[in-house]
Coordinates of C-alpha atoms in Angstrom, one line a residue:
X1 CA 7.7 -12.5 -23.7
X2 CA 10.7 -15.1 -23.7
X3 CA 11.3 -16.7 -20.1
X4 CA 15.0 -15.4 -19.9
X5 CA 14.6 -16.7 -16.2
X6 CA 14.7 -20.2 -18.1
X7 CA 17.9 -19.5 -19.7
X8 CA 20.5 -18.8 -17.3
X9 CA 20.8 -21.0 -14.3
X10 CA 23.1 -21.4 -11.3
X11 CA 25.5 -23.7 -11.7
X12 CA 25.6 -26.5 -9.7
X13 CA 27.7 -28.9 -11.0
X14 CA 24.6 -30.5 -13.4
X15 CA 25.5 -32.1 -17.1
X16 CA 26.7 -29.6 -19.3
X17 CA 28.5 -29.0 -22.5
X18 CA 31.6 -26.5 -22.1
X19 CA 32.0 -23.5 -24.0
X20 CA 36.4 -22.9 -24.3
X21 CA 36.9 -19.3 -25.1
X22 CA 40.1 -18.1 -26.8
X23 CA 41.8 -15.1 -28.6
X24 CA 43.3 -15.1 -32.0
X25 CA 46.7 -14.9 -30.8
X26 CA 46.4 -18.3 -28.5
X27 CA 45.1 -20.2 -31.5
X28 CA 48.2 -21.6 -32.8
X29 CA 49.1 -22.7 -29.5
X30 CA 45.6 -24.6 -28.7
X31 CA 45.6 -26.2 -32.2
X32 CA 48.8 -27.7 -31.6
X33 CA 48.3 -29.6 -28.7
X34 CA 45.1 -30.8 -30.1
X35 CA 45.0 -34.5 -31.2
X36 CA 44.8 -35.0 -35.0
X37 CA 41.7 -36.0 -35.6
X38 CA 40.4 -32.6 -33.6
X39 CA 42.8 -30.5 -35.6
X40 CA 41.4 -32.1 -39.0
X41 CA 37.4 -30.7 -38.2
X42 CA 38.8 -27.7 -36.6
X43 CA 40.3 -27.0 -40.2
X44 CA 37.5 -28.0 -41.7
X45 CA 34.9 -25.9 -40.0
X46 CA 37.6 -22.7 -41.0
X47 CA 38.0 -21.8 -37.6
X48 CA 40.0 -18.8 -36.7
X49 CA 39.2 -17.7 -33.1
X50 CA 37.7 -14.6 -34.4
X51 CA 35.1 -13.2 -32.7
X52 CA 31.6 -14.8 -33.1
X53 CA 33.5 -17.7 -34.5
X54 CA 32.7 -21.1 -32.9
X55 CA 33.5 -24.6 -33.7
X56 CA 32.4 -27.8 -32.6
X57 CA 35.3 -29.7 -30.8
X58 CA 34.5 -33.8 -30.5
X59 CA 35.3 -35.7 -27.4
X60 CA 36.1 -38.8 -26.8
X61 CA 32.6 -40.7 -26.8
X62 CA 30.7 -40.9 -30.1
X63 CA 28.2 -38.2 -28.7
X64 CA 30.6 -36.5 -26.7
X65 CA 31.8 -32.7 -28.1
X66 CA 32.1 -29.2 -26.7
X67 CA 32.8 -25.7 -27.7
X68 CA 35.4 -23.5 -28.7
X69 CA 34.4 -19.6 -29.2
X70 CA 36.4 -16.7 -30.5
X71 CA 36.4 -13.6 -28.2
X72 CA 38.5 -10.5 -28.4
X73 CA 39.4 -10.1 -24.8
X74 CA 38.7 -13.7 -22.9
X75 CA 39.0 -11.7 -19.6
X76 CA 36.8 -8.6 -20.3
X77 CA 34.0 -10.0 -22.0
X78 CA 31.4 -8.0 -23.9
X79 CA 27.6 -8.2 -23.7
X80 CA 27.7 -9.7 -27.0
X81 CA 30.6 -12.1 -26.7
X82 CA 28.3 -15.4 -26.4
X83 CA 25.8 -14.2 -28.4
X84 CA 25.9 -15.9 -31.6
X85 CA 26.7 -19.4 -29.8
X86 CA 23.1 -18.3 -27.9
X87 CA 21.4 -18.2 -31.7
X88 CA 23.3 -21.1 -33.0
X89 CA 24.3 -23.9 -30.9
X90 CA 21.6 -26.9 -30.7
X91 CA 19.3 -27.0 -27.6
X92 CA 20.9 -27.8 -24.4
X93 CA 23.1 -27.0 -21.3
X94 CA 26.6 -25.3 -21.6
X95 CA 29.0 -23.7 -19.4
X96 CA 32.4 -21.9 -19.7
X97 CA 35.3 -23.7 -18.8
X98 CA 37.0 -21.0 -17.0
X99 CA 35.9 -17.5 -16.2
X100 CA 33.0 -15.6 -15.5
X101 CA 30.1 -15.2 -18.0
X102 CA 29.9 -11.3 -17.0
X103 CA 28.2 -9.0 -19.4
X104 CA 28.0 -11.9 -21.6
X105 CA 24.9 -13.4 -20.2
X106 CA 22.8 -10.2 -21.4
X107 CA 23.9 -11.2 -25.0
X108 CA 23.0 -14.6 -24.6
X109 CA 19.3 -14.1 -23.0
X110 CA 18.7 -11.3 -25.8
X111 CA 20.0 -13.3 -28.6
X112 CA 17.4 -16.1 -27.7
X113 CA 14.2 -13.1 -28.3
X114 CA 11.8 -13.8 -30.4
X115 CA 8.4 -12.1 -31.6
X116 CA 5.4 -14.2 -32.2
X117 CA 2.5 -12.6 -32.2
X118 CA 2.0 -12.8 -35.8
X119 CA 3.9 -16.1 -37.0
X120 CA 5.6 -18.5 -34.8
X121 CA 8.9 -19.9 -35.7
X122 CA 8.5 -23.5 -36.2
X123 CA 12.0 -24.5 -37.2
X124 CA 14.0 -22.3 -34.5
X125 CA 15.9 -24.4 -31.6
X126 CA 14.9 -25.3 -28.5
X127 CA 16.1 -23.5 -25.4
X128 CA 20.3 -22.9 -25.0
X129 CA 20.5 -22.6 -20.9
X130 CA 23.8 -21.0 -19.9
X131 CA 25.4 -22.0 -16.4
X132 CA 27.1 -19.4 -14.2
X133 CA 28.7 -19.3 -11.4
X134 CA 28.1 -15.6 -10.8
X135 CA 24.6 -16.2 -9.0
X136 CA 23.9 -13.0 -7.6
X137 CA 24.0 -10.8 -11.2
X138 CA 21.3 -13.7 -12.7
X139 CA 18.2 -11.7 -11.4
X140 CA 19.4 -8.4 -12.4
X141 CA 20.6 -9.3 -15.7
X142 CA 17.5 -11.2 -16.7
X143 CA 15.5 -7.9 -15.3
X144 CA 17.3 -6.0 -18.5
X145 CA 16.9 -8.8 -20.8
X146 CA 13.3 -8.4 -20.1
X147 CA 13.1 -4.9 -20.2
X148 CA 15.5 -5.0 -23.9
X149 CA 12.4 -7.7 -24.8
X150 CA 10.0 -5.5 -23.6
X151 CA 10.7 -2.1 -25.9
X152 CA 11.0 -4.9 -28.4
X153 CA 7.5 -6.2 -28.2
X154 CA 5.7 -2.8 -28.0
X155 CA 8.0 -1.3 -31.2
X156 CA 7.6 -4.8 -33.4
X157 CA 3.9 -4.6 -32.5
X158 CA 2.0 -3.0 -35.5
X159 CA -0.3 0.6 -35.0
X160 CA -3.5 -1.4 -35.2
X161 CA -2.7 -3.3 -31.9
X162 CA -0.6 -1.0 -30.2
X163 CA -2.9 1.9 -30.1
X164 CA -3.1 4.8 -27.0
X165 CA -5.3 2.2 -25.2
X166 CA -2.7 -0.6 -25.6
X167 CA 0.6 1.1 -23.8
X168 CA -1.9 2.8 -21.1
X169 CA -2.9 -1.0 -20.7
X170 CA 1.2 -1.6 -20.6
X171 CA 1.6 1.1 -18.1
X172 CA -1.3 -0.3 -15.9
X173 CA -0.1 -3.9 -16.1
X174 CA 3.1 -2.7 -14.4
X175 CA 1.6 -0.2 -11.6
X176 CA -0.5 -3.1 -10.5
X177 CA 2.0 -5.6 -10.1
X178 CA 4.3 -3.4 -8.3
X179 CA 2.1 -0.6 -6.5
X180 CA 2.3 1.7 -8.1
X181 CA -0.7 4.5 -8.8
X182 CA -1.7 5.6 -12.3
X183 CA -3.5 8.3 -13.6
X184 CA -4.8 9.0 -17.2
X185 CA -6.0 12.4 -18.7
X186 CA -8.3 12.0 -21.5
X187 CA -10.7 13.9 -23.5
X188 CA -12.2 17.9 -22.4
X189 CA -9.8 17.5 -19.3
X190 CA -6.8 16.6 -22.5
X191 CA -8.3 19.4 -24.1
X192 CA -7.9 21.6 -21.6
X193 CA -5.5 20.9 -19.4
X194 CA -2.6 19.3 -22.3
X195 CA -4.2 21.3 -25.4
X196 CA -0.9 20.5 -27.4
X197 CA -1.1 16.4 -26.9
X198 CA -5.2 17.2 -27.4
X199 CA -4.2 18.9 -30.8
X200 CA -1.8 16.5 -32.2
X201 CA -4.3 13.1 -31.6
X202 CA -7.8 14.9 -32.1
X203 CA -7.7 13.8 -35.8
X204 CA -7.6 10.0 -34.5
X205 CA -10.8 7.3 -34.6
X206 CA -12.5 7.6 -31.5
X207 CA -10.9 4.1 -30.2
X208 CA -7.3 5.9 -30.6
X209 CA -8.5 8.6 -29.0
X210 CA -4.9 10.6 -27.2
X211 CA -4.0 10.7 -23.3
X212 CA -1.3 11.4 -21.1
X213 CA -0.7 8.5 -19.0
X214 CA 1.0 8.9 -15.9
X215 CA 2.1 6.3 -12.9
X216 CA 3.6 7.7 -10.0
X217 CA 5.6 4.8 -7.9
X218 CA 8.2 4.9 -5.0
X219 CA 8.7 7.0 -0.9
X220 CA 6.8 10.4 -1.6
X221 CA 9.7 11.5 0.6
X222 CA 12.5 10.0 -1.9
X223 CA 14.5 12.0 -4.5
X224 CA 12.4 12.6 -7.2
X225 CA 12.7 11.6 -10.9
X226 CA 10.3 11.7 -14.1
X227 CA 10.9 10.0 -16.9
X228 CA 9.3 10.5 -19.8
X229 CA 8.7 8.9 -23.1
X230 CA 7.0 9.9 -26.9
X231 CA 4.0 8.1 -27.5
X232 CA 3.1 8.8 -31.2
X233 CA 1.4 5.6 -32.1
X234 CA 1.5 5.9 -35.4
X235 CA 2.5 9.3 -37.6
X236 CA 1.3 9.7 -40.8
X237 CA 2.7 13.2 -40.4
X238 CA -0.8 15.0 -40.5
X239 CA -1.8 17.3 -43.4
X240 CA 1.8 17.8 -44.1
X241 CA 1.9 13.7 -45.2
X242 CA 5.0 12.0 -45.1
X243 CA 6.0 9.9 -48.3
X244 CA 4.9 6.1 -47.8
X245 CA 8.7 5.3 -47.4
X246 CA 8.7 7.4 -44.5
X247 CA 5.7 6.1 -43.4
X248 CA 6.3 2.4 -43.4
X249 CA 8.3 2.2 -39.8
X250 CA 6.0 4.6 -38.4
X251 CA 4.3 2.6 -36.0
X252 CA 7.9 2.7 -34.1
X253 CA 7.0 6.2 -33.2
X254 CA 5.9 5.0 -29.9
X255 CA 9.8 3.8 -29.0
X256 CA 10.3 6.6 -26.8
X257 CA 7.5 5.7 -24.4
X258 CA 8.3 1.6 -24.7
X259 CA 12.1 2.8 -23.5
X260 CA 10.3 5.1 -20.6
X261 CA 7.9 1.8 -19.7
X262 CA 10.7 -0.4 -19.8
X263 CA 13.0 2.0 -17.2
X264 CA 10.4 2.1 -15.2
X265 CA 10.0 -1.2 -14.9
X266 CA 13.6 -1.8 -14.0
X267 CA 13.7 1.3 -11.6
X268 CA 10.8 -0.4 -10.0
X269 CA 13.1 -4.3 -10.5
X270 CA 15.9 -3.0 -8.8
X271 CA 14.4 -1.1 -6.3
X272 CA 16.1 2.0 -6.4
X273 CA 15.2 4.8 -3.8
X274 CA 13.7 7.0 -5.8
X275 CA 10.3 8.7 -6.5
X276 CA 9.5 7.6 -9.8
X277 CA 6.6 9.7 -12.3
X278 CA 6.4 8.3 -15.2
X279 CA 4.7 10.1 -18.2
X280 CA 3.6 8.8 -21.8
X281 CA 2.0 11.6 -23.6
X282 CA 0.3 9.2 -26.5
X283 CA -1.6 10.2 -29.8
X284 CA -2.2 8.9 -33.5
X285 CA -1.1 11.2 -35.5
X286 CA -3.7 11.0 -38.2
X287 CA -5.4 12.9 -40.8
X288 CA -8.7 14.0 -41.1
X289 CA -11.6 17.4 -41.6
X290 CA -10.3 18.1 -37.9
X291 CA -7.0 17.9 -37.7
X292 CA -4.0 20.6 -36.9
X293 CA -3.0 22.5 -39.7
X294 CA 0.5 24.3 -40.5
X295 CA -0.1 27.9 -39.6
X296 CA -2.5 27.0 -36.7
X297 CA -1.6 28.2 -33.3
X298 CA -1.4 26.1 -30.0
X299 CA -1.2 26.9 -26.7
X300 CA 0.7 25.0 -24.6
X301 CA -0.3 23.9 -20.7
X302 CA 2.8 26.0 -19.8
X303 CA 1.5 28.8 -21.9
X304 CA 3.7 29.2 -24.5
X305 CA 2.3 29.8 -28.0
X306 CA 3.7 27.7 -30.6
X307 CA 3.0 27.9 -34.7
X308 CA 2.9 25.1 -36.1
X309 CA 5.3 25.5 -39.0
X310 CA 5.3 21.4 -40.0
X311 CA 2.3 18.6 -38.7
X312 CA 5.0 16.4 -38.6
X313 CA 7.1 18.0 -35.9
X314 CA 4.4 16.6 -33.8
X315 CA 6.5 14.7 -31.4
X316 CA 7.7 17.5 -29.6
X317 CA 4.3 19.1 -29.1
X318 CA 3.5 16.3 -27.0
X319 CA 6.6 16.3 -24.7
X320 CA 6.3 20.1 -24.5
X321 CA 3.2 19.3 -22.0
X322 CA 4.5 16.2 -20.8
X323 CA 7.6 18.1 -20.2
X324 CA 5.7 21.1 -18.4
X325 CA 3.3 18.4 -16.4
X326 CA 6.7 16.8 -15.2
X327 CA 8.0 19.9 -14.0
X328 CA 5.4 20.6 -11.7
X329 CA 5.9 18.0 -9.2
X330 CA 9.5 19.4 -8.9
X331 CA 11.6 16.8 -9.7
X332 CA 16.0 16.9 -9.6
X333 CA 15.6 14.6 -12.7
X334 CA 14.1 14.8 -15.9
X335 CA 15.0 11.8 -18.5
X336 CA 12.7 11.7 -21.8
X337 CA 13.0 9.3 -24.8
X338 CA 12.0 9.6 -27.8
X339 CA 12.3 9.0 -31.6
X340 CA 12.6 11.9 -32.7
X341 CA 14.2 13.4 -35.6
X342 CA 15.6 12.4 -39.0
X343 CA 18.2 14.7 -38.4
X344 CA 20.3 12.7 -35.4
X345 CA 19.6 9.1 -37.6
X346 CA 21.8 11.9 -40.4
X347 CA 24.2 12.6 -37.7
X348 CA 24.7 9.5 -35.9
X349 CA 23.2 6.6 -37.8
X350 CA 20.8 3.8 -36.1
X351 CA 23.1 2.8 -33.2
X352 CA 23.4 5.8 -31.3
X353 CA 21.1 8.0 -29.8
X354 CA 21.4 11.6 -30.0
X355 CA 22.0 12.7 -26.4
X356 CA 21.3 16.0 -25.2
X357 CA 21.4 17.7 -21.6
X358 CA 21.7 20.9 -19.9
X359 CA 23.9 19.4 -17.2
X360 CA 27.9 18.9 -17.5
X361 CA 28.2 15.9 -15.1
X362 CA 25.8 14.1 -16.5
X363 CA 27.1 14.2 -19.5
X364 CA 30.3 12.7 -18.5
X365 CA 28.6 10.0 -16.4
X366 CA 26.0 8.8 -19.1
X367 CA 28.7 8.6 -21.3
X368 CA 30.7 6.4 -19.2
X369 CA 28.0 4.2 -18.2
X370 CA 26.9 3.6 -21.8
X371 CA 30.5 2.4 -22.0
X372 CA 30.1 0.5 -19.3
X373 CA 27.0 -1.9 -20.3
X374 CA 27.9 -1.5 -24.1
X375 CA 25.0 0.7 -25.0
X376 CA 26.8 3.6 -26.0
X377 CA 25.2 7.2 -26.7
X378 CA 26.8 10.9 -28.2
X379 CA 26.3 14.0 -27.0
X380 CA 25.1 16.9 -29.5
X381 CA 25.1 20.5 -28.6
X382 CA 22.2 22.4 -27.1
X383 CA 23.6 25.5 -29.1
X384 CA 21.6 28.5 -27.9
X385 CA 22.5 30.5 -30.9
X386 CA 20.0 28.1 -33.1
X387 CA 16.9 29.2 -31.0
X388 CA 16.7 31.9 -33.6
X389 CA 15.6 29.3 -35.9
X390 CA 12.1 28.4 -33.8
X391 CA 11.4 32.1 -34.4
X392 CA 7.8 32.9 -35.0
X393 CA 6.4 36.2 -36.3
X394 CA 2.7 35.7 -34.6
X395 CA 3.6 33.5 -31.9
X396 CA 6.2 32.7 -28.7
X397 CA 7.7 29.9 -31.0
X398 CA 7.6 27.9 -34.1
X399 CA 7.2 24.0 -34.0
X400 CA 9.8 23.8 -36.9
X401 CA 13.0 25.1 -37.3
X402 CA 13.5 27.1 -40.5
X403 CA 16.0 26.1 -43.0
X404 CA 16.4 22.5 -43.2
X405 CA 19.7 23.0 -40.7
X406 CA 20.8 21.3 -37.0
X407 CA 17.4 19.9 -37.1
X408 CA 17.5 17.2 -33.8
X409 CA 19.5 20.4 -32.3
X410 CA 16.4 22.8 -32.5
X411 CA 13.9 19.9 -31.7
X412 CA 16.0 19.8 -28.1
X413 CA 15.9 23.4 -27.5
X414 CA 11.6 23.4 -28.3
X415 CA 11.7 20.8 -25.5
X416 CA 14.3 22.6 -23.4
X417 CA 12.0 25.5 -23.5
X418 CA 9.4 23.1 -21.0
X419 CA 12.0 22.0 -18.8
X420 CA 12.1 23.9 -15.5
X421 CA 14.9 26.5 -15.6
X422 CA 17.7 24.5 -12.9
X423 CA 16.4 21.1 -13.1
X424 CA 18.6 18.7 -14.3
X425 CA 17.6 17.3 -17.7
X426 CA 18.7 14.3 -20.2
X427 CA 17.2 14.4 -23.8
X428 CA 17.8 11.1 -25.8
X429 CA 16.6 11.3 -29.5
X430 CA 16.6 7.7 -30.1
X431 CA 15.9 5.2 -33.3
X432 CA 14.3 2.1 -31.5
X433 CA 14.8 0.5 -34.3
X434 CA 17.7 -1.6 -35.5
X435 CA 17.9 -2.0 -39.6
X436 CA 20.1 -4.9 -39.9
X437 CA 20.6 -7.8 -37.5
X438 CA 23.6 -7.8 -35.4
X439 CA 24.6 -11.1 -32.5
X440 CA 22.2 -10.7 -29.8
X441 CA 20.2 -7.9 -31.5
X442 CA 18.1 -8.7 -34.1
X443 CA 16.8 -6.8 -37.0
X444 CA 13.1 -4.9 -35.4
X445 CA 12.5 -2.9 -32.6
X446 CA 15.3 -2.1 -29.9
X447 CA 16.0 -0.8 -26.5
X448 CA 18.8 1.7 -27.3
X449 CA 20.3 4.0 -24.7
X450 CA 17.7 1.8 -21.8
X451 CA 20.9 0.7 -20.1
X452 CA 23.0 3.6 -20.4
X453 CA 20.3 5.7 -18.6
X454 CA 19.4 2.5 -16.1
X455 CA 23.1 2.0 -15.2
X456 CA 23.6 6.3 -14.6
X457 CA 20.6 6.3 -12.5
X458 CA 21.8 3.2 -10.2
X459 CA 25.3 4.8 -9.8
X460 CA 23.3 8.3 -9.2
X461 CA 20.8 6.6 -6.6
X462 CA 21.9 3.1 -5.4
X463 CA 25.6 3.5 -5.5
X464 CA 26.4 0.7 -8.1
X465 CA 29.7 0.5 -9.9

């Protein structure tokens, strides 16, 4: 993972080029009072002071230059305001000249992610180390640069090495360096005890075998919270087989659960009183002689019967009994992640996630705390009238709604039907992927709605505003 802790530093007065931000509207006035040889390579670079526009502003030694950067608002910067002079200026040391970096300096640790498992990147720039003056937010925000980092390194990572083994290695890795106590349910005890995660994974190589991992961390006696995240390693959709375009991202089925590992691991960061139980219901979903059929009938740990009406609404088969497991320990909170549906990527596109919850105020506060830390989410309806559409004629419920219609909408209410009746619940059907590249955000994996749900729970738990 990238040492964001190398990349924004205290600033202490050491040698550093400065970084001059500026609107639009005060361009005219800067350029005139520059001297005429500046104003000549300011023209010539095409400089505008839009945003993510920068240009290199020479001093008065031969080596000597600084920065100028376009911003919208120079004193309400975004998270991605410095983020393309983060992926493009040479290696070095730079500073602002006047205000605070503020949200900014998330932008400029994520912009500086890369993923090198596979290939390293032999011709990208050394190190850009941004100086702040705002010392007390640098632990915090490199804490969600490296959560953003981590959802990115456990989506990019391909199926064959990011298997059911792998995030129960992830989930470890973290309960061991913070305390915290995990517990994994495999095999006839799977079988048994979570036949609907058992069902969907049984199909799967032995060495992909599924499991519901679970960490519990945090005072017994604090409020309690569970967050919980898809796992689906891989979907080939089972026996009813997606097309190999649909197919060909599938190893970012597991987003859901990186986004659940990565809260966690920021819950955990910042300390929040809270006891956390985290829950990754993982599977393959594969196809082979054994393997669920459409038509087949599950019963769930809660005891619900569900036809299977489509193999590749798996997904929610395995939250239904991560769901019902969650329920049990009684928490006031319920958050899950997880990618989904097709039908919210339809409704929203990539960027958002689809947002669902049976709870009016936290509606309004997730909504203005995505705001807040630029990771914005939309609500859809959990319409009751739609629950005719998981009708069955042989069973409690159908895994599929019928129709083609409101599809994310029916996935919520299947899961809905696991949450405890009264226990607050947030739903976010999420992409965890982004398609194009962006400042700060490159094209691959992606933490969406992470920081939305991070900054509600702080407000909710630690008072921060």
């Amino acid at each position: 993972m990238t040492e964001f802790a190398d990349l924004l530093k205290a600033d202490n007065g050491q040698p550093a080029r400065s970084i001059q931000l500026i609107e639009a509207a005060e361009l005219d006035a800067w350029f005139t009072a520059q001297p005429e040889r500046v104003r000549a390579l300011i023209s010539a670079q095409k400089f505008h002071a839009k945003p993510n526009e920068y240009a290199i502003v020479p001093g008065e030694g031969q080596s000597d230059w600084s920065v100028v950067a376009g911003v919208a608002k120079r004193d309400a910067l975004g998270s991605w305001c410095l983020a393309r002079l983060a992926e493009s200026l040479p290696e070095g040391s730079y500073r602002l000249t006047e205000g605070s970096t503020g949200a900014a300096a998330l932008g400029w640790l994520t912009a500086q992610y890369r993923f090198e498992r596979y290939r390293k990147d032999d011709g990208a720039a050394g190190p850009r180390v941004l100086l702040t003056g705002d010392v007390a937010r640098i632990e915090a925000i490199v804490q969600q640069a490296e959560a953003v980092a981590l959802v990115r390194d456990l989506v990019n990572t391909p199926a064959a090495d990011m298997g059911p083994q792998d995030l129960e290695d992830a989930v470890r890795q973290l309960a061991q360096a913070h305390g915290g106590e995990v517990q994994v349910t495999r095999g006839d005890a799977l079988e048994q005890g979570f036949p609907m995660i058992h069902a969907v994974g049984k199909a799967a190589d032995k060495s992909f075998a599924p499991r519901l991992i679970e960490m519990a961390w945090g005072d017994p006696a604090a409020p309690r919270i569970a967050v919980v995240g898809k796992g689906i390693c891989f979907d080939s959709g089972g026996l009813d087989i997606k097309p190999s375009s649909g197919m060909r991202l599938m190893k970012k089925d597991m987003g859901g659960a990186a986004h659940a590992i990565a809260l966690a691991r920021l819950i955990i960061g910042a300390r929040l009183p809270v006891r956390l139980h985290l829950l990754v219901p993982t599977a393959e979903n594969a196809i082979s002689g054994n393997a669920f059929r459409p038509g087949d009938i599950l019963r769930s740990r809660q005891g619900l019967t569900v036809e299977i009406g489509n193999t590749d609404a798996e997904g929610r088969l395995v939250l239904g009994d991560a769901l019902t497991r969650a329920g049990e320990e009684k928490p006031e909170l319920i958050v899950d992640f997880a990618t989904l549906t097709g039908a919210a990527r339809v409704a929203v596109g990539p960027d958002l996630p689809a947002l669902f919850t049976n709870d009016e105020a936290l509606a309004s506060d997730i909504a203005a705390a995505g705001t807040a830390v630029d990771d914005p989410t939309w609500r859809l309806p959990l319409w009751d009238g739609y629950y005719d559409m998981l009708k069955s004629d042989i069973a409690d419920m159908n895994n599929a709604g019928e129709g083609g219609f409101a599809g994310a909408v029916t996935a919520a209410l299947f899961l809905q039907r696991f949450v405890p009746e009264g226990t607050a619940w947030i739903h976010l059907d999420t992409f965890a992927w982004r398609p194009a590249a962006r400042p700060g955000r490159p094209k691959g994996g992606e933490a969406l709605g992470l920081r939305a749900v991070f900054r509600l729970l702080q407000q909710r738990y630690d008072g921060a505003r």
